[in-house]
Coordinates of C-alpha atoms and ligand atoms in Angstrom, one line a residue:
M1 CA 60.7 18.5 -79.9
T2 CA 58.9 18.8 -83.3
N3 CA 59.6 21.8 -85.3
K4 CA 60.0 22.3 -89.0
K5 CA 63.5 21.0 -88.8
N6 CA 62.3 17.7 -87.5
I7 CA 59.7 16.9 -90.0
A8 CA 62.2 15.0 -92.1
D9 CA 62.7 12.6 -89.2
Q10 CA 59.1 11.4 -89.3
A11 CA 59.7 8.4 -91.5
T12 CA 62.5 7.3 -89.2
N13 CA 62.8 5.8 -85.8
D14 CA 63.5 9.2 -84.2
F15 CA 60.4 10.5 -82.4
D16 CA 59.4 13.4 -80.3
A17 CA 57.7 11.0 -77.9
V18 CA 57.4 7.3 -77.3
V19 CA 54.6 5.9 -75.2
V20 CA 55.0 2.4 -73.8
G21 CA 51.7 0.5 -73.5
A22 CA 48.3 0.7 -75.3
G23 CA 45.8 0.4 -72.4
F24 CA 43.7 3.2 -71.1
A25 CA 46.9 5.2 -70.5
G26 CA 48.8 4.6 -73.7
L27 CA 45.8 5.2 -75.9
Y28 CA 44.9 8.6 -74.5
M29 CA 48.5 9.7 -74.2
L30 CA 49.1 8.9 -77.9
H31 CA 46.0 10.7 -78.9
L32 CA 47.0 13.9 -77.0
L33 CA 50.6 13.9 -78.2
R34 CA 49.8 13.2 -81.8
D35 CA 46.4 14.9 -82.3
K36 CA 46.5 17.8 -79.7
L37 CA 50.2 18.7 -79.8
G38 CA 51.0 17.5 -83.3
L39 CA 54.0 15.6 -82.2
H40 CA 55.7 12.7 -84.0
A41 CA 54.7 10.0 -81.5
T42 CA 54.3 6.3 -81.4
A43 CA 53.2 3.7 -78.9
I44 CA 54.8 0.4 -78.3
E45 CA 52.7 -2.5 -76.9
A46 CA 53.8 -6.0 -75.9
G47 CA 50.3 -7.3 -76.5
G48 CA 48.9 -8.2 -79.9
G49 CA 46.2 -5.5 -79.6
V50 CA 45.0 -2.5 -77.6
G51 CA 43.4 -2.9 -74.2
G52 CA 46.2 -3.5 -71.6
T53 CA 44.6 -5.1 -68.6
W54 CA 41.5 -5.9 -70.6
Y55 CA 43.6 -7.5 -73.4
W56 CA 45.5 -9.8 -71.0
N57 CA 43.0 -10.7 -68.2
R58 CA 40.6 -12.9 -70.2
Y59 CA 39.9 -15.3 -67.4
P60 CA 36.2 -16.3 -66.9
G61 CA 34.3 -13.8 -64.8
A62 CA 36.7 -10.8 -65.4
R63 CA 34.8 -7.5 -65.2
C64 CA 35.2 -4.1 -63.6
D65 CA 34.2 -3.3 -60.1
I66 CA 33.5 0.3 -60.7
P67 CA 30.3 0.9 -62.7
S68 CA 31.1 1.0 -66.5
M69 CA 29.5 4.4 -66.9
D70 CA 32.2 5.7 -64.4
Y71 CA 35.0 3.3 -65.5
S72 CA 35.4 4.9 -68.9
Y73 CA 37.0 7.9 -70.6
S74 CA 35.5 11.3 -70.0
F75 CA 37.7 13.4 -72.3
S76 CA 35.3 13.2 -75.3
D77 CA 31.7 13.8 -74.7
E78 CA 31.0 12.5 -78.2
L79 CA 32.6 9.2 -77.2
Q80 CA 30.8 8.9 -73.8
Q81 CA 27.4 9.7 -75.5
E82 CA 28.0 7.3 -78.3
W83 CA 29.2 4.1 -76.5
E84 CA 26.5 1.9 -75.0
W85 CA 27.2 -0.4 -72.0
S86 CA 25.1 -3.5 -71.7
E87 CA 25.7 -4.1 -68.0
K88 CA 26.2 -2.0 -64.9
Y89 CA 29.7 -3.6 -64.5
A90 CA 31.0 -4.5 -67.9
S91 CA 32.7 -7.8 -68.6
Q92 CA 36.3 -8.0 -69.9
P93 CA 35.1 -8.7 -73.6
E94 CA 33.0 -5.6 -73.5
I95 CA 35.7 -3.3 -72.0
L96 CA 38.1 -4.7 -74.5
A97 CA 35.6 -3.9 -77.3
Y98 CA 35.2 -0.4 -75.9
L99 CA 39.0 0.2 -76.0
E100 CA 39.2 -1.2 -79.5
F101 CA 36.3 1.2 -80.5
V102 CA 38.3 4.1 -79.0
A103 CA 41.4 3.2 -80.9
K104 CA 39.4 3.0 -84.1
K105 CA 37.5 6.2 -83.5
F106 CA 40.7 8.2 -82.9
D107 CA 42.6 6.3 -85.6
L108 CA 45.3 5.2 -83.1
N109 CA 46.3 1.7 -84.3
K110 CA 48.4 3.0 -87.2
D111 CA 50.8 4.6 -84.7
I112 CA 51.1 1.6 -82.4
R113 CA 53.7 -1.1 -82.7
F114 CA 52.0 -4.3 -81.4
S115 CA 53.6 -7.5 -80.2
T116 CA 56.7 -5.5 -79.4
R117 CA 58.3 -5.1 -76.0
V118 CA 60.6 -2.2 -74.9
I119 CA 63.6 -4.0 -73.3
G120 CA 65.9 -1.0 -72.8
A121 CA 65.6 2.7 -72.3
D122 CA 68.8 4.8 -71.9
Y123 CA 68.9 8.6 -71.4
N124 CA 71.7 10.0 -73.4
E125 CA 73.1 13.2 -71.8
T126 CA 74.8 14.3 -75.0
D127 CA 71.8 14.4 -77.3
H128 CA 69.3 14.7 -74.5
R129 CA 67.2 11.9 -76.0
W130 CA 65.9 8.5 -74.8
H131 CA 67.5 5.6 -76.7
L132 CA 65.1 2.7 -76.7
S133 CA 65.6 -0.9 -77.7
T134 CA 62.8 -3.4 -78.4
D135 CA 62.6 -7.2 -78.4
D136 CA 62.4 -7.3 -82.2
G137 CA 66.0 -5.9 -82.4
K138 CA 64.9 -2.3 -83.3
A139 CA 66.3 0.9 -81.9
L140 CA 64.4 4.1 -81.5
T141 CA 65.0 7.5 -80.0
A142 CA 62.7 10.0 -78.4
R143 CA 62.8 13.3 -76.7
F144 CA 60.1 12.2 -74.3
L145 CA 59.5 8.8 -72.9
I146 CA 56.1 8.2 -71.3
S147 CA 55.3 5.0 -69.5
G148 CA 51.8 3.7 -69.7
V149 CA 52.9 0.2 -68.7
G150 CA 50.2 -0.1 -66.0
A151 CA 50.4 -0.6 -62.3
L152 CA 49.1 -4.2 -62.6
S153 CA 50.7 -5.7 -65.7
T154 CA 53.5 -8.0 -64.5
A155 CA 52.3 -11.2 -62.9
A156 CA 53.6 -12.2 -59.5
V157 CA 54.5 -15.9 -60.0
P158 CA 54.8 -17.7 -56.7
D159 CA 58.0 -19.2 -55.7
I160 CA 56.8 -22.7 -54.9
E161 CA 59.1 -25.7 -55.1
G162 CA 58.5 -27.9 -58.1
I163 CA 56.3 -25.3 -59.9
D164 CA 57.7 -26.2 -63.3
S165 CA 57.3 -30.0 -62.8
F166 CA 53.5 -30.0 -63.0
E167 CA 52.5 -32.2 -66.0
G168 CA 48.9 -30.9 -66.3
Q169 CA 47.9 -27.5 -67.6
S170 CA 49.2 -24.3 -65.8
L171 CA 47.2 -21.1 -66.3
N172 CA 47.8 -17.6 -65.0
T173 CA 44.7 -15.4 -64.9
S174 CA 46.7 -12.4 -66.2
S175 CA 47.7 -14.2 -69.4
W176 CA 44.6 -16.3 -69.9
P177 CA 44.5 -17.9 -73.4
G178 CA 42.5 -15.9 -75.9
E179 CA 40.8 -19.0 -77.1
G180 CA 39.7 -19.8 -73.5
A181 CA 40.4 -22.9 -71.5
D182 CA 38.3 -26.1 -71.5
L183 CA 37.9 -27.0 -67.8
A184 CA 34.9 -29.2 -68.2
G185 CA 35.2 -32.5 -66.3
K186 CA 38.6 -31.6 -65.0
R187 CA 40.1 -31.5 -61.5
V188 CA 41.1 -27.9 -61.1
G189 CA 43.1 -26.2 -58.4
I190 CA 43.3 -22.5 -57.9
I191 CA 45.9 -20.6 -55.8
G192 CA 44.8 -17.3 -54.5
T193 CA 41.6 -15.7 -53.2
G194 CA 42.1 -12.0 -54.1
A195 CA 39.8 -10.0 -56.4
T196 CA 40.7 -12.0 -59.4
A197 CA 40.1 -15.4 -57.8
V198 CA 36.9 -14.2 -56.3
Q199 CA 35.6 -13.6 -59.9
V200 CA 37.0 -16.9 -61.4
I201 CA 36.0 -19.4 -58.6
P202 CA 32.2 -19.4 -59.0
I203 CA 32.5 -19.9 -62.8
V204 CA 35.1 -22.6 -62.7
A205 CA 33.2 -24.3 -59.9
E206 CA 30.3 -24.8 -62.3
E207 CA 32.4 -26.1 -65.1
A208 CA 35.1 -28.3 -63.5
A209 CA 34.5 -31.8 -62.2
H210 CA 36.1 -30.7 -59.0
L211 CA 37.7 -27.4 -57.8
T212 CA 40.1 -27.1 -55.0
V213 CA 40.8 -23.6 -53.7
F214 CA 44.1 -23.0 -52.0
Q215 CA 43.5 -20.0 -49.7
R216 CA 46.2 -18.2 -47.8
T217 CA 44.3 -15.1 -46.7
P218 CA 40.5 -14.9 -46.8
P219 CA 39.2 -11.7 -48.3
F220 CA 36.3 -9.5 -47.2
A221 CA 34.2 -9.8 -50.3
A222 CA 30.9 -7.9 -50.8
P223 CA 28.3 -8.5 -53.4
L224 CA 28.7 -6.8 -56.8
L225 CA 25.1 -7.0 -57.7
N226 CA 25.7 -6.7 -61.4
R227 CA 22.6 -6.2 -63.7
P228 CA 21.8 -5.2 -67.2
L229 CA 21.9 -1.5 -67.9
G230 CA 18.7 -0.4 -69.6
R231 CA 18.7 2.2 -72.4
E232 CA 16.6 4.6 -70.4
E233 CA 18.8 4.5 -67.3
Q234 CA 21.8 4.9 -69.5
N235 CA 20.4 7.9 -71.3
E236 CA 19.5 9.5 -67.9
I237 CA 23.1 9.1 -66.8
K238 CA 24.4 10.4 -70.1
A239 CA 22.3 13.5 -69.7
R240 CA 24.0 14.2 -66.4
Y241 CA 27.4 13.1 -67.4
K242 CA 29.2 16.4 -66.9
Q243 CA 27.9 16.6 -63.3
I244 CA 28.6 13.0 -62.6
R245 CA 32.3 13.4 -63.7
E246 CA 32.6 16.5 -61.5
D247 CA 31.1 14.5 -58.6
S248 CA 33.6 11.7 -59.3
W249 CA 36.5 14.2 -58.9
N250 CA 35.0 15.4 -55.6
A251 CA 34.7 11.8 -54.3
F252 CA 37.7 10.3 -52.5
A253 CA 38.2 7.4 -54.9
G254 CA 36.8 8.9 -58.1
V255 CA 33.4 7.2 -57.9
P256 CA 30.5 9.2 -56.6
F257 CA 28.6 7.9 -53.6
Y258 CA 25.9 10.2 -52.4
N259 CA 25.1 8.8 -48.9
V260 CA 28.5 8.7 -47.2
R261 CA 28.0 9.4 -43.5
P262 CA 30.7 11.1 -41.3
S263 CA 31.3 8.5 -38.7
A264 CA 30.5 4.9 -38.0
I265 CA 31.1 5.5 -34.3
A266 CA 28.9 8.6 -34.1
D267 CA 25.9 6.6 -35.3
T268 CA 23.9 4.3 -33.0
P269 CA 24.2 0.6 -33.5
E270 CA 20.7 0.5 -35.1
Q271 CA 21.5 3.4 -37.4
R272 CA 24.8 1.8 -38.4
R273 CA 23.2 -1.6 -39.1
E274 CA 20.6 0.0 -41.3
H275 CA 23.2 2.0 -43.2
Y276 CA 25.4 -1.0 -43.7
E277 CA 22.5 -3.1 -44.9
D278 CA 21.6 -0.3 -47.4
C279 CA 25.2 -0.2 -48.7
W280 CA 25.4 -4.0 -48.8
N281 CA 22.2 -4.1 -50.9
E282 CA 23.5 -1.4 -53.2
G283 CA 26.5 -3.6 -54.0
G284 CA 29.9 -2.9 -55.4
F285 CA 32.1 -0.5 -53.4
S286 CA 29.1 1.0 -51.6
L287 CA 30.1 -0.4 -48.2
W288 CA 33.8 0.1 -48.7
L289 CA 33.9 3.6 -50.1
G290 CA 30.3 4.8 -49.7
S291 CA 29.3 4.1 -46.1
Y292 CA 31.4 6.1 -43.5
E293 CA 34.2 8.6 -43.9
D294 CA 36.1 7.1 -40.9
L295 CA 36.0 3.5 -41.9
L296 CA 39.6 3.4 -43.2
L297 CA 40.9 5.9 -40.6
D298 CA 39.6 4.7 -37.2
K299 CA 40.1 1.2 -35.9
A300 CA 36.9 1.2 -33.8
A301 CA 34.9 2.4 -36.8
N302 CA 36.5 -0.2 -39.0
D303 CA 35.7 -3.0 -36.5
T304 CA 32.0 -2.3 -36.9
A305 CA 32.2 -2.9 -40.7
G306 CA 34.5 -5.9 -40.2
A307 CA 32.0 -7.5 -37.8
F308 CA 29.2 -6.8 -40.3
V309 CA 30.9 -8.4 -43.2
R310 CA 32.1 -11.4 -41.2
E311 CA 28.5 -12.1 -40.2
K312 CA 27.4 -11.8 -43.8
I313 CA 30.0 -14.4 -44.8
R314 CA 28.9 -16.8 -42.2
E315 CA 25.3 -16.4 -43.3
Q316 CA 26.1 -17.4 -46.9
V317 CA 28.1 -20.5 -46.2
K318 CA 26.2 -23.6 -45.0
D319 CA 29.0 -25.6 -43.5
P320 CA 30.2 -23.7 -40.4
E321 CA 33.7 -25.2 -40.6
V322 CA 34.1 -23.9 -44.2
A323 CA 32.6 -20.6 -43.2
A324 CA 35.1 -20.3 -40.3
K325 CA 38.0 -20.7 -42.8
L326 CA 36.4 -18.0 -45.1
V327 CA 36.1 -15.4 -42.4
P328 CA 39.1 -13.0 -42.3
A329 CA 41.3 -13.2 -39.2
P330 CA 40.6 -10.6 -36.5
E331 CA 43.9 -8.8 -37.2
L332 CA 42.9 -7.9 -40.8
N333 CA 41.0 -4.6 -40.9
Y334 CA 38.2 -4.5 -43.4
G335 CA 39.0 -2.8 -46.7
T336 CA 42.7 -2.3 -46.0
K337 CA 43.2 -4.7 -48.9
R338 CA 41.1 -3.9 -52.0
Q339 CA 37.6 -5.2 -51.3
P340 CA 36.8 -7.9 -53.9
C341 CA 33.3 -7.7 -55.3
E342 CA 31.6 -11.1 -55.7
T343 CA 28.9 -12.8 -57.6
G344 CA 28.2 -16.3 -56.3
Y345 CA 31.7 -16.6 -54.6
Y346 CA 30.5 -17.7 -51.1
E347 CA 27.7 -19.8 -52.6
A348 CA 30.4 -21.7 -54.6
Y349 CA 31.6 -23.2 -51.3
N350 CA 28.1 -24.8 -50.7
R351 CA 28.7 -27.0 -53.8
D352 CA 29.8 -30.6 -53.4
N353 CA 32.5 -30.3 -56.0
V354 CA 34.4 -27.4 -54.2
T355 CA 37.0 -28.0 -51.5
L356 CA 38.7 -25.2 -49.6
I357 CA 42.2 -25.7 -48.3
D358 CA 43.3 -23.2 -45.6
L359 CA 47.0 -22.8 -46.3
K360 CA 47.7 -21.1 -43.0
A361 CA 46.8 -24.5 -41.3
D362 CA 47.9 -26.7 -44.1
P363 CA 50.6 -25.0 -46.2
I364 CA 51.7 -26.0 -49.7
Q365 CA 54.9 -28.1 -49.6
E366 CA 55.5 -28.5 -53.3
I367 CA 54.0 -28.7 -56.7
T368 CA 54.5 -32.2 -58.1
P369 CA 54.0 -33.6 -61.7
A370 CA 50.5 -34.7 -60.5
G371 CA 49.2 -31.8 -58.5
I372 CA 49.8 -29.9 -55.2
R373 CA 51.1 -31.4 -52.1
T374 CA 50.2 -29.6 -48.8
K375 CA 51.4 -30.6 -45.4
S376 CA 48.5 -33.0 -44.8
A377 CA 47.5 -34.3 -48.3
T378 CA 48.3 -34.6 -52.0
H379 CA 45.7 -33.0 -54.4
Q380 CA 45.7 -34.7 -57.8
L381 CA 45.0 -32.0 -60.4
D382 CA 44.6 -31.7 -64.2
V383 CA 44.8 -27.9 -64.2
I384 CA 46.4 -25.3 -61.8
I385 CA 45.2 -21.7 -62.0
Y386 CA 47.5 -19.1 -60.5
A387 CA 45.5 -16.1 -59.4
T388 CA 48.4 -14.8 -57.4
G389 CA 48.4 -11.2 -58.3
F390 CA 50.9 -8.7 -59.6
D391 CA 54.3 -7.2 -59.0
A392 CA 52.5 -3.9 -58.7
F393 CA 53.8 -0.5 -60.0
T394 CA 57.5 -1.4 -60.3
G395 CA 57.3 -4.8 -62.0
S396 CA 56.8 -3.6 -65.6
L397 CA 58.9 -0.5 -65.2
Y398 CA 62.0 -2.5 -64.0
R399 CA 61.6 -4.9 -66.9
M400 CA 62.1 -2.0 -69.3
N401 CA 65.7 -1.6 -67.9
I402 CA 65.5 2.2 -67.7
R403 CA 68.7 4.1 -67.1
G404 CA 68.8 7.8 -66.4
R405 CA 71.7 10.2 -66.0
E406 CA 75.1 8.6 -65.5
G407 CA 73.6 5.3 -66.5
K408 CA 71.8 4.9 -63.2
R409 CA 69.2 2.2 -63.3
L410 CA 65.7 3.1 -62.1
Q411 CA 65.7 0.1 -59.8
D412 CA 68.9 1.4 -58.1
H413 CA 67.4 4.9 -57.7
W414 CA 64.3 3.2 -56.2
S415 CA 66.2 0.6 -54.1
A416 CA 64.5 1.7 -50.9
G417 CA 61.1 2.0 -52.6
P418 CA 59.7 4.1 -55.5
R419 CA 60.8 7.7 -55.5
T420 CA 58.7 10.1 -57.5
H421 CA 57.4 13.6 -57.4
L422 CA 53.6 13.4 -57.7
G423 CA 53.9 9.9 -59.2
L424 CA 54.7 11.6 -62.4
M425 CA 58.5 12.0 -62.6
T426 CA 61.6 10.8 -60.9
A427 CA 64.9 12.7 -60.3
G428 CA 67.8 11.9 -62.6
F429 CA 65.5 10.7 -65.4
P430 CA 64.7 13.8 -67.5
N431 CA 61.7 13.8 -69.8
F432 CA 60.6 10.5 -68.4
F433 CA 57.0 10.5 -67.2
T434 CA 55.0 7.7 -65.5
V435 CA 51.2 7.7 -66.1
T436 CA 49.6 6.7 -62.7
G437 CA 53.1 6.0 -61.4
P438 CA 53.9 5.0 -57.8
L439 CA 52.9 7.6 -55.2
S440 CA 50.0 9.0 -57.2
P441 CA 46.3 8.1 -56.4
S442 CA 46.3 5.6 -59.3
V443 CA 44.8 2.3 -58.2
L444 CA 42.9 3.8 -55.3
F445 CA 41.1 6.1 -57.7
N446 CA 38.8 5.4 -60.7
M447 CA 41.6 4.6 -63.0
P448 CA 40.4 6.0 -66.4
L449 CA 40.0 9.4 -64.7
S450 CA 43.3 9.4 -62.9
I451 CA 44.9 8.3 -66.2
E452 CA 43.2 11.2 -68.0
Q453 CA 44.4 13.7 -65.4
H454 CA 48.0 12.4 -65.7
C455 CA 48.0 12.3 -69.5
E456 CA 46.7 15.9 -69.7
W457 CA 49.3 17.1 -67.2
I458 CA 52.0 15.5 -69.2
A459 CA 50.7 16.9 -72.5
D460 CA 50.3 20.4 -71.1
C461 CA 53.9 20.2 -69.7
I462 CA 55.3 19.2 -73.1
A463 CA 53.3 22.1 -74.7
Y464 CA 54.7 24.5 -72.1
L465 CA 58.3 23.4 -72.8
R466 CA 57.7 23.9 -76.5
E467 CA 56.1 27.4 -76.0
H468 CA 59.1 28.5 -73.8
H469 CA 61.7 27.0 -76.1
L470 CA 62.8 24.5 -73.4
D471 CA 63.3 20.9 -74.0
T472 CA 64.0 19.1 -70.8
I473 CA 62.1 18.8 -67.5
E474 CA 63.3 16.9 -64.5
T475 CA 62.1 16.8 -61.0
M476 CA 64.3 17.9 -58.2
R477 CA 65.5 15.5 -55.5
E478 CA 64.2 17.8 -52.7
A479 CA 60.8 17.8 -54.3
E480 CA 60.8 14.1 -54.5
D481 CA 61.8 13.8 -50.9
K482 CA 59.1 16.2 -49.8
W483 CA 56.5 14.3 -51.8
I484 CA 57.6 10.9 -50.5
T485 CA 57.3 12.3 -46.9
H486 CA 53.8 13.7 -47.6
V487 CA 52.6 10.4 -49.2
K488 CA 53.8 8.5 -46.2
E489 CA 52.3 10.8 -43.7
V490 CA 48.9 10.6 -45.3
A491 CA 49.1 6.8 -45.6
D492 CA 50.2 6.5 -42.0
S493 CA 47.1 8.5 -40.9
T494 CA 45.0 5.6 -42.3
L495 CA 44.7 1.9 -41.5
L496 CA 45.9 0.8 -44.9
P497 CA 49.7 0.4 -44.3
A498 CA 49.0 -2.1 -41.5
A499 CA 47.7 -4.7 -44.0
E500 CA 50.1 -7.1 -45.9
S501 CA 48.9 -5.8 -49.3
W502 CA 50.3 -5.3 -52.7
Y503 CA 49.8 -1.5 -52.2
L504 CA 52.8 -2.0 -49.8
G505 CA 54.8 -4.4 -52.0
A506 CA 54.2 -7.1 -49.3
N507 CA 53.3 -9.7 -51.8
I508 CA 56.7 -9.8 -53.4
K509 CA 59.7 -11.3 -51.6
G510 CA 62.4 -8.7 -51.0
K511 CA 60.4 -5.7 -52.2
P512 CA 60.8 -2.6 -50.0
R513 CA 57.7 -2.0 -47.9
V514 CA 56.6 1.4 -49.1
F515 CA 53.0 2.4 -49.4
M516 CA 52.9 3.2 -53.1
V517 CA 49.5 5.0 -53.4
Y518 CA 48.7 8.6 -52.5
L519 CA 45.7 8.6 -50.2
G520 CA 45.0 12.4 -50.1
G521 CA 42.1 11.9 -52.5
G522 CA 41.8 12.8 -56.2
K523 CA 40.5 16.3 -55.7
L524 CA 43.4 17.4 -53.5
Y525 CA 45.9 15.6 -55.6
K526 CA 44.6 17.3 -58.8
E527 CA 44.8 20.7 -57.0
I528 CA 48.4 20.0 -56.0
C529 CA 49.3 19.2 -59.6
E530 CA 47.6 22.3 -60.9
D531 CA 49.3 24.4 -58.2
V532 CA 52.8 23.1 -59.2
V533 CA 52.0 24.3 -62.8
A534 CA 50.7 27.6 -61.7
K535 CA 54.0 28.2 -59.8
G536 CA 56.0 27.6 -63.0
Y537 CA 56.6 23.9 -62.4
E538 CA 57.7 24.3 -58.9
G539 CA 59.9 21.4 -57.8
F540 CA 61.1 20.8 -61.4
T541 CA 64.1 22.0 -63.4
L542 CA 63.3 23.1 -66.9
T543 CA 66.2 23.7 -69.3
A544 CA 67.1 24.5 -72.8
T545 CA 69.8 22.3 -74.3
S546 CA 72.6 23.8 -76.4
Q547 CA 70.8 22.5 -79.5
T548 CA 67.7 24.6 -78.7
R549 CA 69.7 27.6 -77.7
A550 CA 71.5 27.5 -81.1
Q551 CA 68.2 27.6 -83.0
Ligands
LIG1 P1 47.4 -1.5 -68.5 O1 46.0 -1.6 -68.9 O2 48.0 -2.5 -67.6 O3 48.3 -1.4 -69.9 C1 49.6 -1.5 -69.8 C2 50.1 -2.1 -71.1 O4 51.5 -1.9 -71.2 C3 49.9 -3.6 -71.2 O5 49.1 -3.9 -72.3 C4 51.3 -4.2 -71.4 O6 51.4 -5.2 -72.3 C5 52.1 -3.0 -71.9 N1 53.5 -3.0 -71.5 C6 54.0 -3.2 -70.3 N2 55.4 -3.2 -70.3 C7 55.7 -3.0 -71.6 C8 56.9 -3.0 -72.3 N3 58.1 -3.0 -71.7 N4 56.9 -2.8 -73.7 C9 55.7 -2.8 -74.3 N5 54.5 -2.8 -73.7 C10 54.5 -3.0 -72.4 N6 40.8 -0.3 -62.1 C11 39.7 0.4 -61.9 O7 39.7 1.6 -61.6 N7 38.5 -0.3 -61.8 C12 38.3 -1.6 -62.1 O8 37.2 -2.1 -62.1 C13 39.5 -2.3 -62.4 N8 39.4 -3.7 -62.6 C14 40.6 -4.4 -62.9 C15 40.5 -5.7 -63.1 C16 41.6 -6.5 -63.3 C17 41.5 -8.0 -63.6 C18 42.9 -5.9 -63.2 C19 44.2 -6.7 -63.4 C20 43.0 -4.5 -63.0 C21 41.8 -3.7 -62.8 N9 41.9 -2.4 -62.6 C22 40.7 -1.7 -62.4 C23 43.1 -1.7 -62.8 C24 43.5 -1.5 -64.3 O9 44.8 -2.0 -64.4 C25 43.3 -0.1 -64.7 O10 42.0 0.3 -64.5 C26 43.6 0.3 -66.2 O11 43.1 -0.7 -67.0 C27 45.1 0.5 -66.3 O12 45.4 1.0 -67.6 P2 46.9 1.3 -68.1 O13 46.8 1.7 -69.5 O14 47.5 2.2 -67.1 O15 47.7 -0.1 -67.9
LIG2 P1 45.9 -10.1 -55.2 O1 44.9 -9.3 -54.7 O2 47.3 -9.8 -54.9 O3 45.6 -11.6 -54.8 C1 46.5 -12.6 -54.9 C2 46.1 -13.8 -54.2 O4 47.0 -14.9 -54.3 C3 46.0 -13.6 -52.7 O5 44.9 -14.3 -52.1 C4 47.3 -14.1 -52.2 O6 47.3 -14.5 -50.8 C5 47.5 -15.3 -53.1 N1 48.9 -15.8 -53.2 C6 49.9 -15.1 -53.7 N2 51.0 -15.9 -53.7 C7 50.6 -17.0 -53.1 C8 51.4 -18.2 -52.7 N3 52.7 -18.3 -53.0 N4 50.7 -19.1 -52.1 C9 49.4 -19.0 -51.8 N5 48.7 -17.9 -52.1 C10 49.3 -16.9 -52.8 O7 45.8 -10.2 -56.8 P2 44.5 -10.1 -57.7 O8 43.4 -10.9 -57.2 O9 44.9 -10.4 -59.1 O10 44.1 -8.6 -57.6 C11 45.0 -7.6 -57.8 C12 44.3 -6.3 -58.1 O11 43.8 -6.2 -59.4 C13 43.1 -6.0 -57.2 O12 43.4 -5.6 -55.9 C14 42.3 -5.0 -58.0 O13 42.9 -3.8 -57.9 C15 42.6 -5.5 -59.4 N6 41.5 -6.4 -59.8 C16 40.2 -5.9 -59.9 C17 39.2 -6.8 -60.2 C18 37.8 -6.2 -60.3 O14 36.9 -6.7 -59.7 N7 37.6 -5.3 -61.2 C19 39.4 -8.1 -60.5 C20 40.7 -8.6 -60.4 C21 41.7 -7.7 -60.0 P3 47.8 -13.4 -49.7 O15 46.6 -12.4 -49.6 O16 48.0 -14.2 -48.5 O17 49.0 -12.7 -50.2

């Protein structure tokens, strides 16, 4: 902890706090630690610049699916008044420019080590510090280790025979080349039809000579309906920002919808149809999160929305055989995987240069030097795009090789699935915090807001320790158990755990099936976090080490 005695350390590699990552989480965390608490803090970022998700995912069509005015920091009114968004849903370059602007405005870059990866983090029980190693051979220590590594920052690379033999160009959407990829006139194959692929496919279809889409599970995609954001509309939102942010916290997923009706079943078929049409025409997540409260809770309610979207898909695709392949199977409930938002996705399948391969009927056998061989055919390709998702939540944490008390590895403590209290801390790993860690609302909430709430909780916690001459905090195993049970109970009261989704780790071979997101809603979650603090950090052990006691 910084005190006068520690000031001499400031030119060294001994820090009060080290933050890993410089996306939305890392940037705000660093700002709070350094500028609010006055700590000697640094951030370490594997990428060559700030931005996280928006630094890496430069694929054509990448943009947010929550309106930019909501998908942005709220902590500084000056910032939110100053920044101008050009579209309702900003594109990747614009979100990256925004985060670069934030880093510059708050003078953060000087305390970030770029192009540096944390490859080891060991808790030392003698000096009560984290000892970190980085891939440039450096060693650092810190009293507090804060992970801002992101829930979606380690790619899930498919385990397909012959994958390395392909002699054309292989691209992964989550590490798309900064200079772009020239696909004009090429035969391109894309594996995956999740939210990422849904954004890429229509754009690549226009550029490539031919695009072959390899689909395993068809999604339920709804129109994004992006549009320019006029100055007047933006100013009107800015004038009401305080209220809008409050409304966001009161909304289940951190985005305000003002016309959510209680039950799809309680409405008549005519009322329901009209409401679904209105939501569909509003675009984005309006149907998914803004239509009915029981859509993700009640199978009968869900079926009504599922039928509506299936019908919309059929209407958009001219060839009924192609349409049939694009319609999700009856056993998949609508919205139990994240609903992709589309712009020209279904229309792309009406083009002559786009072919859809249904991998359920015609599975991939191998990747060859010349392309992809499925059971029934060989597809000659110049480029393969992998839009195959992420090893969500745990991928980047495990790659850091974190060891807590008695040298226990995080992946061993979490061998049956992530164990956290509130998604913030894990037992046996003192002073280690995870921003939007597993078992917090995280990816099923408007992420900049959930990130802010976590960063502020962590900063307040560190300030509390300092004020009370304490220097370690660690969650108790019983609190962890209780929280895990609660998260599971809430998830099991919804339809979401029934889907084979990355929320459950189902996309990664051998990953324990644990629903990793807290579904109690942001408002309740925030209240629980505040209550824990009000009760003197209930469920956590706070201690003074002998070094502190001696001062
Ligand atoms: P990230 O932005 O992922 O940043 C983590 C950083 O940590 C990365 O830059 C990474 O390089 C770095 N890092 C990881 N491990 C190490 C290490 N060992 N050493 C050093 N550095 C390391 N969420 C929404 O709410 N709305 C959206 O519309 C939305 N759109 C998305 C679109 C895409 C394509 C993707 C992939 C995700 C989207 N998300 C969206 C989720 C998105 O990840 C979050 O909104 C947010 O950007 C996460 O910020 P973060 O700082 O927590 O993590
Ligand atoms: P994803 O949702 O996990 O989709 C991955 C796709 O690849 C799925 O269609 C999956 O099929 C397929 N796939 C994986 N391995 C495969 C294999 N071996 N063979 C064939 N197909 C395979 O990943 P994502 O699309 O990158 O999206 C992840 C998350 O990032 C989203 O849910 C969202 O939270 C965020 N995101 C948001 C936006 C946005 O609009 N703002 C855009 C992109 C991403 P199965 O379904 O059968 O597994």
